[in-house]
Tab-separated table of C-alpha atoms and ligand atoms in Angstrom:
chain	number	residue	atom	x	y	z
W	1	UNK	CA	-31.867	-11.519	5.758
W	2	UNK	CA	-33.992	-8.220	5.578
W	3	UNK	CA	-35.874	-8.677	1.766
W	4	UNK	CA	-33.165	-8.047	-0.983
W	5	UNK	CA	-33.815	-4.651	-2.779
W	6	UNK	CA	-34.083	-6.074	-5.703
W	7	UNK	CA	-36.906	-8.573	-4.630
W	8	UNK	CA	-39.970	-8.293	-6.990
W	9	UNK	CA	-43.053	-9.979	-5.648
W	10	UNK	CA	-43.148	-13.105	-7.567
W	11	UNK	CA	-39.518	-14.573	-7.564
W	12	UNK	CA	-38.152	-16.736	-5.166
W	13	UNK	CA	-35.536	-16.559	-2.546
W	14	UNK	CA	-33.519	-19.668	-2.008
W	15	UNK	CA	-31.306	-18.887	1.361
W	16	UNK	CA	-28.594	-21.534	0.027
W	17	UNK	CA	-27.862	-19.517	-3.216
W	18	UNK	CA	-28.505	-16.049	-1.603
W	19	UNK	CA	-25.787	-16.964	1.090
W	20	UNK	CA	-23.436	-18.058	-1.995
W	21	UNK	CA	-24.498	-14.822	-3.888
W	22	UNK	CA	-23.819	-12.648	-0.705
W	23	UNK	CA	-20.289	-14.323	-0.340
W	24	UNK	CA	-18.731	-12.629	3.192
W	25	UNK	CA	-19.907	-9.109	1.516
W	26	UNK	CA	-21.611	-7.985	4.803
W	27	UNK	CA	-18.643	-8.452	6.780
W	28	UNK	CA	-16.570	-6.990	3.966
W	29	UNK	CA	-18.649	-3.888	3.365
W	30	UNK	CA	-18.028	-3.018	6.879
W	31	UNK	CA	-14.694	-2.028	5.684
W	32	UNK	CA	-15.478	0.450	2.976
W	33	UNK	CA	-18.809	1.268	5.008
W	34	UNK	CA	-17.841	4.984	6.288
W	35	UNK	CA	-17.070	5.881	2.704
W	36	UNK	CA	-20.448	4.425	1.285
W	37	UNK	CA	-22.544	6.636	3.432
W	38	UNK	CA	-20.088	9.759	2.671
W	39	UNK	CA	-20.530	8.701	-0.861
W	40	UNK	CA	-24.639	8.269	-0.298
W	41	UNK	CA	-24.590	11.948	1.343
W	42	UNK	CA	-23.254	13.332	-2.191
W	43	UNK	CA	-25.149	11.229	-3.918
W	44	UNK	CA	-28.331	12.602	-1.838
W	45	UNK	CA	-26.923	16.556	-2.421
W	46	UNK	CA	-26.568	15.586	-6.233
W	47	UNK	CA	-30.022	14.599	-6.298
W	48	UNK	CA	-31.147	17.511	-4.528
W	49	UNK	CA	-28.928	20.024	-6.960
W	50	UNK	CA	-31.532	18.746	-9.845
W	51	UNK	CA	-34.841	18.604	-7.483
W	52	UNK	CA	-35.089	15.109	-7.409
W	53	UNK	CA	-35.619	15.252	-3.402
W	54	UNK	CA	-36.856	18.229	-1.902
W	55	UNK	CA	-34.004	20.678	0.917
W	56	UNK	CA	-36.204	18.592	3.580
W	57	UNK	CA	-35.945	15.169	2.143
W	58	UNK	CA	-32.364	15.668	1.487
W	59	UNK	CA	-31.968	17.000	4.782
W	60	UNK	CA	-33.645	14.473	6.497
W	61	UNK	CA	-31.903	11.563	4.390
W	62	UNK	CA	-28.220	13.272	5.475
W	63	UNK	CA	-28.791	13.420	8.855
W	64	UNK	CA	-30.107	9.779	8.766
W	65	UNK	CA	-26.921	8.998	7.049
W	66	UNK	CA	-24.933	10.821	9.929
W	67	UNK	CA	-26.804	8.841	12.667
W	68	UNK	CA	-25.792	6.093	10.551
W	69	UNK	CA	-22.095	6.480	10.241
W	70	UNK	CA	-22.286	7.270	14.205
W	71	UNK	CA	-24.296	4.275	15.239
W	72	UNK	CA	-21.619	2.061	13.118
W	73	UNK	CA	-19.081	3.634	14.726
W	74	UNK	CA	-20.276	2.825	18.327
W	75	UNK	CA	-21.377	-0.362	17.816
W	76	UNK	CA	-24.610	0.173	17.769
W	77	UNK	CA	-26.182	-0.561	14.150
W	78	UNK	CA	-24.021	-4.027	13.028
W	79	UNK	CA	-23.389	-4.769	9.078
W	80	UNK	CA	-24.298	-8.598	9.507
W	81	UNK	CA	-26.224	-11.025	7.681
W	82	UNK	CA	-30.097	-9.685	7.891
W	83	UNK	CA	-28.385	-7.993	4.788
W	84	UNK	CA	-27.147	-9.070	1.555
W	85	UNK	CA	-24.647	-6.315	1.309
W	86	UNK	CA	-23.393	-2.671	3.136
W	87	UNK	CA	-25.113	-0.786	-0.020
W	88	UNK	CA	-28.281	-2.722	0.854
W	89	UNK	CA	-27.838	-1.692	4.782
W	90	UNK	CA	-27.692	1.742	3.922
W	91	UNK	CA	-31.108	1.820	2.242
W	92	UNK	CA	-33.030	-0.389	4.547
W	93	UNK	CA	-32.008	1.552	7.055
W	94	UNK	CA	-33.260	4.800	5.533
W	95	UNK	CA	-36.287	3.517	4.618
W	96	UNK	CA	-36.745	1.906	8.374
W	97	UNK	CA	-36.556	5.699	9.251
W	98	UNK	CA	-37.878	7.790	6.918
W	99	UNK	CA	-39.896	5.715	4.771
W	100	UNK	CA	-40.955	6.629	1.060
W	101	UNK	CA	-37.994	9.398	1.529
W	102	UNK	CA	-35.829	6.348	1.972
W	103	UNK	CA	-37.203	4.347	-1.075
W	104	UNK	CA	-36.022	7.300	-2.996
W	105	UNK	CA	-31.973	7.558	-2.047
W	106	UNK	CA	-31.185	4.514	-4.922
W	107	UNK	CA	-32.716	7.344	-7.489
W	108	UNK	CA	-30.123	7.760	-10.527
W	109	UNK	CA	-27.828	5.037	-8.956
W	110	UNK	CA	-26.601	1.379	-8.947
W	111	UNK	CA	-25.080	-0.236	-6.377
W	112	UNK	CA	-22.284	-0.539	-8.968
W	113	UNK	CA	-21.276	3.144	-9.399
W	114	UNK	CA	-21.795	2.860	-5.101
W	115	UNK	CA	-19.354	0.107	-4.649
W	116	UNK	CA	-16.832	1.728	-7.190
W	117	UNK	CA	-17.134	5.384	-5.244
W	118	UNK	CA	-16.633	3.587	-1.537
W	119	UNK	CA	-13.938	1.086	-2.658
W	120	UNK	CA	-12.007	3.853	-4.616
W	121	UNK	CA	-12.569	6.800	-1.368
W	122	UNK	CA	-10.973	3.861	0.513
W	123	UNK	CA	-8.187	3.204	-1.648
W	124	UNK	CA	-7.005	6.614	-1.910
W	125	UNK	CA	-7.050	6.842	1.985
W	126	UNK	CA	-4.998	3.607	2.117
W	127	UNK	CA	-2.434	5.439	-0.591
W	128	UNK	CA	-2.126	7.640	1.659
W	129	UNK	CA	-1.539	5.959	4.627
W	130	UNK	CA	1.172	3.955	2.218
W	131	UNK	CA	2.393	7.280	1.264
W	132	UNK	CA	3.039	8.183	4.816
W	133	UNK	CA	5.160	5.117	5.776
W	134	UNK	CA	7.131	5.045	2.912
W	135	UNK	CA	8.079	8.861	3.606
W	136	UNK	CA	8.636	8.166	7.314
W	137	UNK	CA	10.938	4.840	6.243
W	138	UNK	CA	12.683	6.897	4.387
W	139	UNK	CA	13.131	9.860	6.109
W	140	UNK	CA	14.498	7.115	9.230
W	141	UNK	CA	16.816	6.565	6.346
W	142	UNK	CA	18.436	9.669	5.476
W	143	UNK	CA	19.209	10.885	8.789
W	144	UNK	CA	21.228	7.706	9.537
W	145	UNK	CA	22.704	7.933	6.191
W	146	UNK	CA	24.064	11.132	6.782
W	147	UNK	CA	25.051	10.337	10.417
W	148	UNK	CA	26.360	7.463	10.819
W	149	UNK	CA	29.435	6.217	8.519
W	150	UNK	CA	30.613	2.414	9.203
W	151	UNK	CA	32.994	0.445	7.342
W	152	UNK	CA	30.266	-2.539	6.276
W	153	UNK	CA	31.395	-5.134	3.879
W	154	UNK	CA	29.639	-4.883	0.105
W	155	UNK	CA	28.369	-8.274	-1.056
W	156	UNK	CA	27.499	-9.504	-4.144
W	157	UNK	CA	26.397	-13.382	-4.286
W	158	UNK	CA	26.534	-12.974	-0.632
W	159	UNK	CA	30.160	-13.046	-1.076
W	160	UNK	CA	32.343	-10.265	0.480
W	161	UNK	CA	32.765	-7.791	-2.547
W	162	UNK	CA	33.779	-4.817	-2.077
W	163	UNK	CA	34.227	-2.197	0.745
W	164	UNK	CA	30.705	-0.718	1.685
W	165	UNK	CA	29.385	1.346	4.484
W	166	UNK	CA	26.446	1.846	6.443
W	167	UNK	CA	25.708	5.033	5.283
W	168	UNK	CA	25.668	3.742	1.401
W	169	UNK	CA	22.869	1.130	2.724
W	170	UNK	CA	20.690	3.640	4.378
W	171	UNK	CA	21.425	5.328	1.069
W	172	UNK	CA	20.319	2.998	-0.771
W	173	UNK	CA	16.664	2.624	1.522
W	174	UNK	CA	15.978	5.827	1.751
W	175	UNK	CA	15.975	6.347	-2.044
W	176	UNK	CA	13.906	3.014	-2.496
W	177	UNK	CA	11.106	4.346	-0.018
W	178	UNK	CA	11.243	7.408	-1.751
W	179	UNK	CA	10.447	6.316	-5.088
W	180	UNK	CA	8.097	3.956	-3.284
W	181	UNK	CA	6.322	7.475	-1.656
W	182	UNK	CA	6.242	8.723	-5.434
W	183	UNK	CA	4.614	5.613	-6.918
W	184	UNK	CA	1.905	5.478	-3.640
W	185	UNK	CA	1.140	9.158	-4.784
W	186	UNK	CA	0.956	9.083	-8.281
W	187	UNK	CA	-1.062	5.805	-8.282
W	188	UNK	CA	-3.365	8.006	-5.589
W	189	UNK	CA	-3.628	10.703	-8.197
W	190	UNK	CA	-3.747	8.304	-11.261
W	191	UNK	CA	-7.262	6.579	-9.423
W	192	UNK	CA	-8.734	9.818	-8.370
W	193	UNK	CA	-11.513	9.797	-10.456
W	194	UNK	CA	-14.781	9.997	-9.346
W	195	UNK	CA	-17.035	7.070	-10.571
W	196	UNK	CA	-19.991	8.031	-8.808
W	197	UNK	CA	-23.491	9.194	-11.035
W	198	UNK	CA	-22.453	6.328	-13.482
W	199	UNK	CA	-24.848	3.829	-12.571
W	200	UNK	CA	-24.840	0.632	-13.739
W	201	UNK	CA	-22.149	1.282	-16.323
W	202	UNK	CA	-24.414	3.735	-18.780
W	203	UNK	CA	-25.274	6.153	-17.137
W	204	UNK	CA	-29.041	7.543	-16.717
W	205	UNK	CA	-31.928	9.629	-18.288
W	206	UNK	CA	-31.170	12.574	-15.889
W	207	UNK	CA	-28.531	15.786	-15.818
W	208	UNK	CA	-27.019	14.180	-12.533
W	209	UNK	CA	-24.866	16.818	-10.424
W	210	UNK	CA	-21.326	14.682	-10.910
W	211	UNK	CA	-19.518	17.836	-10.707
W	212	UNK	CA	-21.073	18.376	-7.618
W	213	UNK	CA	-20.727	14.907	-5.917
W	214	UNK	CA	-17.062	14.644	-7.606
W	215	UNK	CA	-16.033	18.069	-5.339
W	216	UNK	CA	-17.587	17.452	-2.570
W	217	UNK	CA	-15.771	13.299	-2.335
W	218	UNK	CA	-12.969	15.454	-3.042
W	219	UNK	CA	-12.003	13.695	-5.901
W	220	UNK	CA	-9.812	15.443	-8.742
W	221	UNK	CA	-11.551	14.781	-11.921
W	222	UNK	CA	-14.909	12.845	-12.519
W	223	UNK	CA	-14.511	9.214	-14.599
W	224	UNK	CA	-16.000	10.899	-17.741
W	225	UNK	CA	-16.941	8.007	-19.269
W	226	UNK	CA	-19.793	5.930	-17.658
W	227	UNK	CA	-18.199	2.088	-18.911
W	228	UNK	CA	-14.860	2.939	-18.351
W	229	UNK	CA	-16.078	3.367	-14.623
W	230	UNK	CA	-16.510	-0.329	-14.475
W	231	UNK	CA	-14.034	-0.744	-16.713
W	232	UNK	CA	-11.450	0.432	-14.339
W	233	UNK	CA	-13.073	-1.788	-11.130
W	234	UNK	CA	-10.327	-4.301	-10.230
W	235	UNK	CA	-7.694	-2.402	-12.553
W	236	UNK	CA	-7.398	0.535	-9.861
W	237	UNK	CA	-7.537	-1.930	-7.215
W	238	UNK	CA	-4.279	-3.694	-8.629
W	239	UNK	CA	-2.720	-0.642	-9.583
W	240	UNK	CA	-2.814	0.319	-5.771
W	241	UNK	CA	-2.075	-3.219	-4.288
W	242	UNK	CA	1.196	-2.754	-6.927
W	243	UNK	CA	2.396	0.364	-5.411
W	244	UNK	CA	1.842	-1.191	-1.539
W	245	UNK	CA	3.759	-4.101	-3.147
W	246	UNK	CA	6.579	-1.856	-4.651
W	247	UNK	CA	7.125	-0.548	-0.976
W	248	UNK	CA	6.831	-4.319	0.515
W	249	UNK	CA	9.342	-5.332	-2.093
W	250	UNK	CA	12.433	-3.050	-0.583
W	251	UNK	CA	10.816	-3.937	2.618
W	252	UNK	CA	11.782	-7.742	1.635
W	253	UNK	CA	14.629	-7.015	1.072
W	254	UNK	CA	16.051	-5.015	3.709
W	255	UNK	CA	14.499	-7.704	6.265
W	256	UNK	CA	16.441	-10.628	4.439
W	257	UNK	CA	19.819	-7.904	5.297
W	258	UNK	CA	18.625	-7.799	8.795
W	259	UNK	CA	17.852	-11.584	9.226
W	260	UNK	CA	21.225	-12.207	8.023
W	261	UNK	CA	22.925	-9.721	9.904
W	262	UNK	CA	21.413	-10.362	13.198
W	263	UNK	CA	22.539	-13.908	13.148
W	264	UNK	CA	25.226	-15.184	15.330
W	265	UNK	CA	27.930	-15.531	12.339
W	266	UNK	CA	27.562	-12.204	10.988
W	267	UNK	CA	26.869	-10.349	14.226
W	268	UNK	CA	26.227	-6.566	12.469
W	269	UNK	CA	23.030	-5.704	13.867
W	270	UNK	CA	20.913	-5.908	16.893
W	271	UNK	CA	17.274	-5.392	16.851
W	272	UNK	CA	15.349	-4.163	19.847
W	273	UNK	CA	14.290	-6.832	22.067
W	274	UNK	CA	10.340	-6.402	21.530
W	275	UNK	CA	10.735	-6.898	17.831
W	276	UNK	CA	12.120	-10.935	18.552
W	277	UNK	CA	10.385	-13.186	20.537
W	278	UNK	CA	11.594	-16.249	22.504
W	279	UNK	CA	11.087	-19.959	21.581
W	280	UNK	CA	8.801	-21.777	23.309
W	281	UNK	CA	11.084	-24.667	24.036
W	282	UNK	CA	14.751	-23.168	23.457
W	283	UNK	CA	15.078	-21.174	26.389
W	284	UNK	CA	18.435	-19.738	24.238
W	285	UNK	CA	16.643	-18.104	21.684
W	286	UNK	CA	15.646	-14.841	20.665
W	287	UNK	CA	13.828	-15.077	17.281
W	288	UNK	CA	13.361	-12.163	14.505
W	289	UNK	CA	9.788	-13.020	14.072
W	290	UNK	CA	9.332	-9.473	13.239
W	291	UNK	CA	11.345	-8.960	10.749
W	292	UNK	CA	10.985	-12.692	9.172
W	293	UNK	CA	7.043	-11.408	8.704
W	294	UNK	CA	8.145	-8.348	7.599
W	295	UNK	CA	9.313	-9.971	4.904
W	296	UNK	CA	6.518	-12.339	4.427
W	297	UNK	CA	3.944	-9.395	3.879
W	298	UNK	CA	5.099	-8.880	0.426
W	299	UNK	CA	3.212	-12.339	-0.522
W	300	UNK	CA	0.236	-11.352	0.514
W	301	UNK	CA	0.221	-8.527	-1.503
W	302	UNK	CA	1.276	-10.181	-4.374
W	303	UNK	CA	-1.309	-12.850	-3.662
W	304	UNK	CA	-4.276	-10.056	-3.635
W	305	UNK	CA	-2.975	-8.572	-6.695
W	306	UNK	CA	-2.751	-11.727	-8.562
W	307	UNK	CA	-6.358	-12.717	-7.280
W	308	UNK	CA	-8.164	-9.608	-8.667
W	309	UNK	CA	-6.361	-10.022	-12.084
W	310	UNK	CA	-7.295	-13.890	-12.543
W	311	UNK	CA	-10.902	-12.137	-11.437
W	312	UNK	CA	-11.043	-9.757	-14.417
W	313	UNK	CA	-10.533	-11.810	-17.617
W	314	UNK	CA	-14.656	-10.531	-18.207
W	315	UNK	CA	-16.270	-8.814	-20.958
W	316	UNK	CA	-17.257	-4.539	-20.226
W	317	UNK	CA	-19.915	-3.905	-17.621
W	318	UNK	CA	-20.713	-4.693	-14.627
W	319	UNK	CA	-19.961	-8.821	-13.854
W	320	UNK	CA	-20.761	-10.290	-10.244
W	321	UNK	CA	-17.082	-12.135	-10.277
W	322	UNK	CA	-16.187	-8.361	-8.846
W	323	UNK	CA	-17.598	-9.278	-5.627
W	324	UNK	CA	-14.766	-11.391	-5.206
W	325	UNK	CA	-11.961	-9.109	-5.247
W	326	UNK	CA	-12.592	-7.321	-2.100
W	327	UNK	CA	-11.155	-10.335	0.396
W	328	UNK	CA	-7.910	-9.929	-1.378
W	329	UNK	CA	-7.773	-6.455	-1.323
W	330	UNK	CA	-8.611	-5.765	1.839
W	331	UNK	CA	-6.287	-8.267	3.213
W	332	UNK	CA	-3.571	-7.636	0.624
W	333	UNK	CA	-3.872	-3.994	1.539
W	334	UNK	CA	-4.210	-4.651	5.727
W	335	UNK	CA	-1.207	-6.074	5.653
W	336	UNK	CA	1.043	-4.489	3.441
W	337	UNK	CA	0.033	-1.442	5.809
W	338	UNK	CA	0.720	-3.489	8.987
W	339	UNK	CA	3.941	-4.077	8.036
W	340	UNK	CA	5.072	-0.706	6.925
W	341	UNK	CA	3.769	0.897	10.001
W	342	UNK	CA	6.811	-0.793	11.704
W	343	UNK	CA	9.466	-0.197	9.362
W	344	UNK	CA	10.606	3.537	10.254
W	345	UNK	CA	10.378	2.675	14.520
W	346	UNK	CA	12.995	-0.795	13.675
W	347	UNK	CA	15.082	1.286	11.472
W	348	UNK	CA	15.340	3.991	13.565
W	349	UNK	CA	16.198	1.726	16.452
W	350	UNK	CA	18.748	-0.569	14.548
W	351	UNK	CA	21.999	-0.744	16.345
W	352	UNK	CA	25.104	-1.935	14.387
W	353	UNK	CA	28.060	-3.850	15.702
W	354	UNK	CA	30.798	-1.322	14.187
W	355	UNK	CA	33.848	-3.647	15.337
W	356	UNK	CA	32.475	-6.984	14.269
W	357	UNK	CA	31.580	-5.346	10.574
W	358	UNK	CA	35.250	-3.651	10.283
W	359	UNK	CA	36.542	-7.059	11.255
W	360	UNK	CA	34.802	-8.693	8.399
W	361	UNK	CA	36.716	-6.619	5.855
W	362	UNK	CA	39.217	-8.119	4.706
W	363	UNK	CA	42.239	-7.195	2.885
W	364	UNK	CA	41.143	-8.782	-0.830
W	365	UNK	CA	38.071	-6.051	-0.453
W	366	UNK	CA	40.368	-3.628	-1.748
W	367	UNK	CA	41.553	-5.351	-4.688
W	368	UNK	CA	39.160	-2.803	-7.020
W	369	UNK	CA	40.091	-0.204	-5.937
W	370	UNK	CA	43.632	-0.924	-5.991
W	371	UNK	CA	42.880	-2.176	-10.012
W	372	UNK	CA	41.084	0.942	-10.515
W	373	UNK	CA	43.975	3.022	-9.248
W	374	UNK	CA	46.169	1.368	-11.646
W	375	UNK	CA	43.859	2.397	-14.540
W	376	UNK	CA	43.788	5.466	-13.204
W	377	UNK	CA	47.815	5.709	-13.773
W	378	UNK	CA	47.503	4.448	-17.269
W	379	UNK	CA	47.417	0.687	-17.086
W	380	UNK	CA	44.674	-1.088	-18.869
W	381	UNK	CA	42.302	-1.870	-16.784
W	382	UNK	CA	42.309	-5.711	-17.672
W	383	UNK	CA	45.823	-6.302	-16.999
W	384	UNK	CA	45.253	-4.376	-13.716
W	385	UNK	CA	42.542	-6.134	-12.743
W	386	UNK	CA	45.175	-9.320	-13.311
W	387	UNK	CA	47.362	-7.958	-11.271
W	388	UNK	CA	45.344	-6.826	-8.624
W	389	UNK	CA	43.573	-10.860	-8.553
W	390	UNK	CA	47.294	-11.901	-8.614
W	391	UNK	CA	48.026	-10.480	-5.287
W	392	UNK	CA	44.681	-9.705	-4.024
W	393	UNK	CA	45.267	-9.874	-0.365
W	394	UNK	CA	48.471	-8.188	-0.779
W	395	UNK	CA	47.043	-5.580	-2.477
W	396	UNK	CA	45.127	-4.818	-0.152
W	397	UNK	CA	47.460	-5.273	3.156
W	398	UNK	CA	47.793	-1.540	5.215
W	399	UNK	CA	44.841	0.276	2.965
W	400	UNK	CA	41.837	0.995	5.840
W	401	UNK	CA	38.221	0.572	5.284
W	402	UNK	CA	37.962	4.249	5.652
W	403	UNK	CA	40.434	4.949	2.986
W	404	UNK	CA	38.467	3.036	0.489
W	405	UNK	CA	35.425	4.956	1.607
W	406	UNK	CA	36.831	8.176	1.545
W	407	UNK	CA	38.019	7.710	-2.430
W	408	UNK	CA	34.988	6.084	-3.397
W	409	UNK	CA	33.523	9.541	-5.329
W	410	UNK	CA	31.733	8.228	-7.928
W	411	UNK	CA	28.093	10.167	-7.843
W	412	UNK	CA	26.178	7.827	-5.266
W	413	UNK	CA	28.703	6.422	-3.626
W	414	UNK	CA	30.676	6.454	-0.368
W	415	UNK	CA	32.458	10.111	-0.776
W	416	UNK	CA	29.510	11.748	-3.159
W	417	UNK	CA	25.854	10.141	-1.610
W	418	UNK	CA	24.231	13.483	-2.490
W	419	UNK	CA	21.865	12.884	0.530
W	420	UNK	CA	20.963	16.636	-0.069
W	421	UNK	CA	18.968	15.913	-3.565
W	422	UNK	CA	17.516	12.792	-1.951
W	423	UNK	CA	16.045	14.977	0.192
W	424	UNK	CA	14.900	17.567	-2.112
W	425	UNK	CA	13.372	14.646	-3.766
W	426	UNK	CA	11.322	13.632	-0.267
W	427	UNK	CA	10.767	17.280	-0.029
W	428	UNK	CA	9.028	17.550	-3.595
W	429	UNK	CA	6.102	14.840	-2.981
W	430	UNK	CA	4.287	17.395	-1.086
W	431	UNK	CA	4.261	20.279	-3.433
W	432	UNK	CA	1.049	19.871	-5.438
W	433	UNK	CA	-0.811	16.468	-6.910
W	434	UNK	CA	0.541	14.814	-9.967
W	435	UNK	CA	-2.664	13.951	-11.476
W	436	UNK	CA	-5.017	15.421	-14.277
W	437	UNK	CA	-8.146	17.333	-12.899
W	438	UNK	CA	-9.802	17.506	-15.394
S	1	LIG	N1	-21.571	-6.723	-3.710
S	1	LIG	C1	-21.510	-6.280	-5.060
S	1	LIG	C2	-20.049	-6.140	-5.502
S	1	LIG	O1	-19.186	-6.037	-4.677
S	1	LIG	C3	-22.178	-4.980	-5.175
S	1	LIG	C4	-22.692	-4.696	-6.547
S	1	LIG	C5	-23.855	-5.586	-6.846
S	1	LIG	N2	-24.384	-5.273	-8.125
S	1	LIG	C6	-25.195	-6.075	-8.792
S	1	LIG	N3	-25.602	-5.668	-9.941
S	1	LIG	N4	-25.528	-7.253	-8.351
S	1	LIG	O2	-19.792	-6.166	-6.666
């Protein structure tokens, strides 16, 4: 490992505890690298806004940082161990190159505020990208809502309930992964605060350009206060793995629905062959591996979120324990986005079995309705609800699914799904940000 930049000459380096101290942080750091040396380029035009470097150091240090960001992209300059961390990389590096001009990039900053300003430019791109699937999942959604109108049976228990349809359960998706689209943006524009120029929690003894570094990171408001930037480490980080979760959550869900449906004894749904696999010793089978993961992301998620809040029962300021959130959220937030990137292709390319659903609706499935006539005529609806369990099947002999479905106008359901506000609703998320600027 390259000499840590916090080495003084007398102290000793034990390579036991400096490989504990550096944890996997050079291999994590690669991650949130790109945004680091964006960050470090602001950082370096901040400095230069109050004439702590020179145009020609600053110049010099950004185009080092661009050779940088290029030679990690192709492979040639690796994040690996001669480090103890990415922030560490970047200023080795710069001093490898340009010497004294290098020693003086770290000027006004700590690699705390730096790890706060990568980790949160990366989070706001991954709220994005969550943004983007949910609105995609949901837009899948609405189209086969409003095209497609099967009998399906309504369950409740997993007993049949009432009489459903398909369009009701695209419905009902498309309005989940739109409130899941609102919750990845305002959780976007509730983090968009620019932590960089704090330092180590407390600021420093010079007029640092934070507006300048917060427009140019394109951040909507600077984190005014320099310890409630480290206050908010790990908080953001949850916040965000809670709105990936929220999305994961429906995505649960709707992948239990299709792993019962796509069984033999329901027989509603067929998947398309490359989302199942076969068995390697049941030449019969055709597995939903897909979706069966699908639905296993969610506990990942849930796993990262719970690891970074058993992380921050600390006191205010800075505490190393931090270091140990990033796994988890980088994996939490991998594969909540892994999985959502294949939710609007499967839905789109869900096929349902329209005669073997109708066939599953049986007569009893009408006995609310029939109750619910009888109310509407006058009777109480108890004693028509006793009538109507009475007789149930009777009831509901020579009534069609598509009768029930075509009565069914309560706001939201069958008759009234007011696909047209659901859409105003997707429509809405890209007028402008919900968040403070200021
Ligand atoms: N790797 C560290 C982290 O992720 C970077 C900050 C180190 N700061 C310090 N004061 N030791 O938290």
């Amino acid at each position: 490992m390259t000499e840590p930049v916090w080495q003084k000459s007398d102290s000793k380096i034990d390579a036991r505890i400096m490989r504990f101290l550096a944890g996997d942080d050079v291999l994590l750091d690669r991650e949130f690298f790109f945004h680091d040396i964006t960050a470090s380029k602001a950082h370096v035009e901040g400095l230069a806004n109050i004439s702590m470097l020179d145009a020609g150091e600053a110049a010099a240090l950004k185009r080092e940082l661009d050779l940088l960001a290029d030679d990690f992209g192709s492979g040639a300059f690796v994040l690996d161990e001669r480090f103890e961390d990415g922030h560490s990389a970047i200023e080795a590096r710069l001093t490898e190159r340009l010497g004294d001009t290098g020693r003086k990039v770290h000027t006004g900053r700590s690699r705390n505020d730096q790890v706060l300003v990568a980790t949160r430019l990366w989070l706001k791109e991954k709220l994005s990208e969550l943004q983007a699937h949910c609105k995609s999942a949901a837009r899948v959604c609405l189209d086969r809502a409003a095209s497609e109108s099967l009998p399906l049976p309504g369950y409740t228990h997993l007993q049949r309930a009432v009489v459903s349809s398909t369009s009701m359960w695209w419905a009902g998706f498309a309005e989940a992964f739109i409130d899941d689209a609102w919750r990845a943006r305002q959780t976007r524009g509730w983090i968009d605060a620019n932590p960089l120029g704090t330092a180590a929690g407390y600021g420093v003894n010079l007029a640092l350009d934070r507006d300048h570094t917060t427009r140019v990171l394109g951040f909507a408001r600077m984190q005014v206060a320099a310890n409630y930037a480290q206050l908010s480490r790990g908080k953001f980080e949850m916040a965000a793995l809670e709105a990936i979760g929220s999305a994961l959550l429906d995505v649960r869900r709707m992948a239990w629905d299709l792993s019962l449906f796509t069984t033999a004894e329901f027989n509603f749904v067929q998947v398309p062959d490359e989302y199942t696999t076969g068995s390697s010793i049941m030449p019969n089978k055709r597995n939903p591996d897909v979706i069966e993961l699908l639905r296993a992301s969610y506990a990942s998620v849930a796993a990262a979120r719970t690891e970074v809040e058993q992380l921050l029962s600390l006191p205010s300021g800075y505490q190393r324990d931090l270091q140990f959130s990033k796994g988890g959220i980088c994996h939490g937030v991998h594969r909540g986005l892994l999985a959502l990137e294949l939710v609007p292709d499967l839905l789109a390319r869900m096929k349902w079995n329209a005669s073997v659903m109708r066939a599953a609706i049986e007569p009893s499935m009408h006995a609310t309705d029939v109750a619910i006539e009888q109310a509407a005529q006058g009777v109480p609806f108890r004693d028509a609800y006793r009538a109507a369990a009475k007789a149930a099947d009777a009831a509901g002999q020579g009534r069609t699914p598509e009768q029930s479905l075509a009565a069914r106008t309560s706001p939201g359901a069958h008759a009234d799904l007011r696909l047209d506000d659901l859409h105003k609703r997707l429509l809405a998320l890209d007028a402008a940000p919900a968040c403070p600027s200021v």
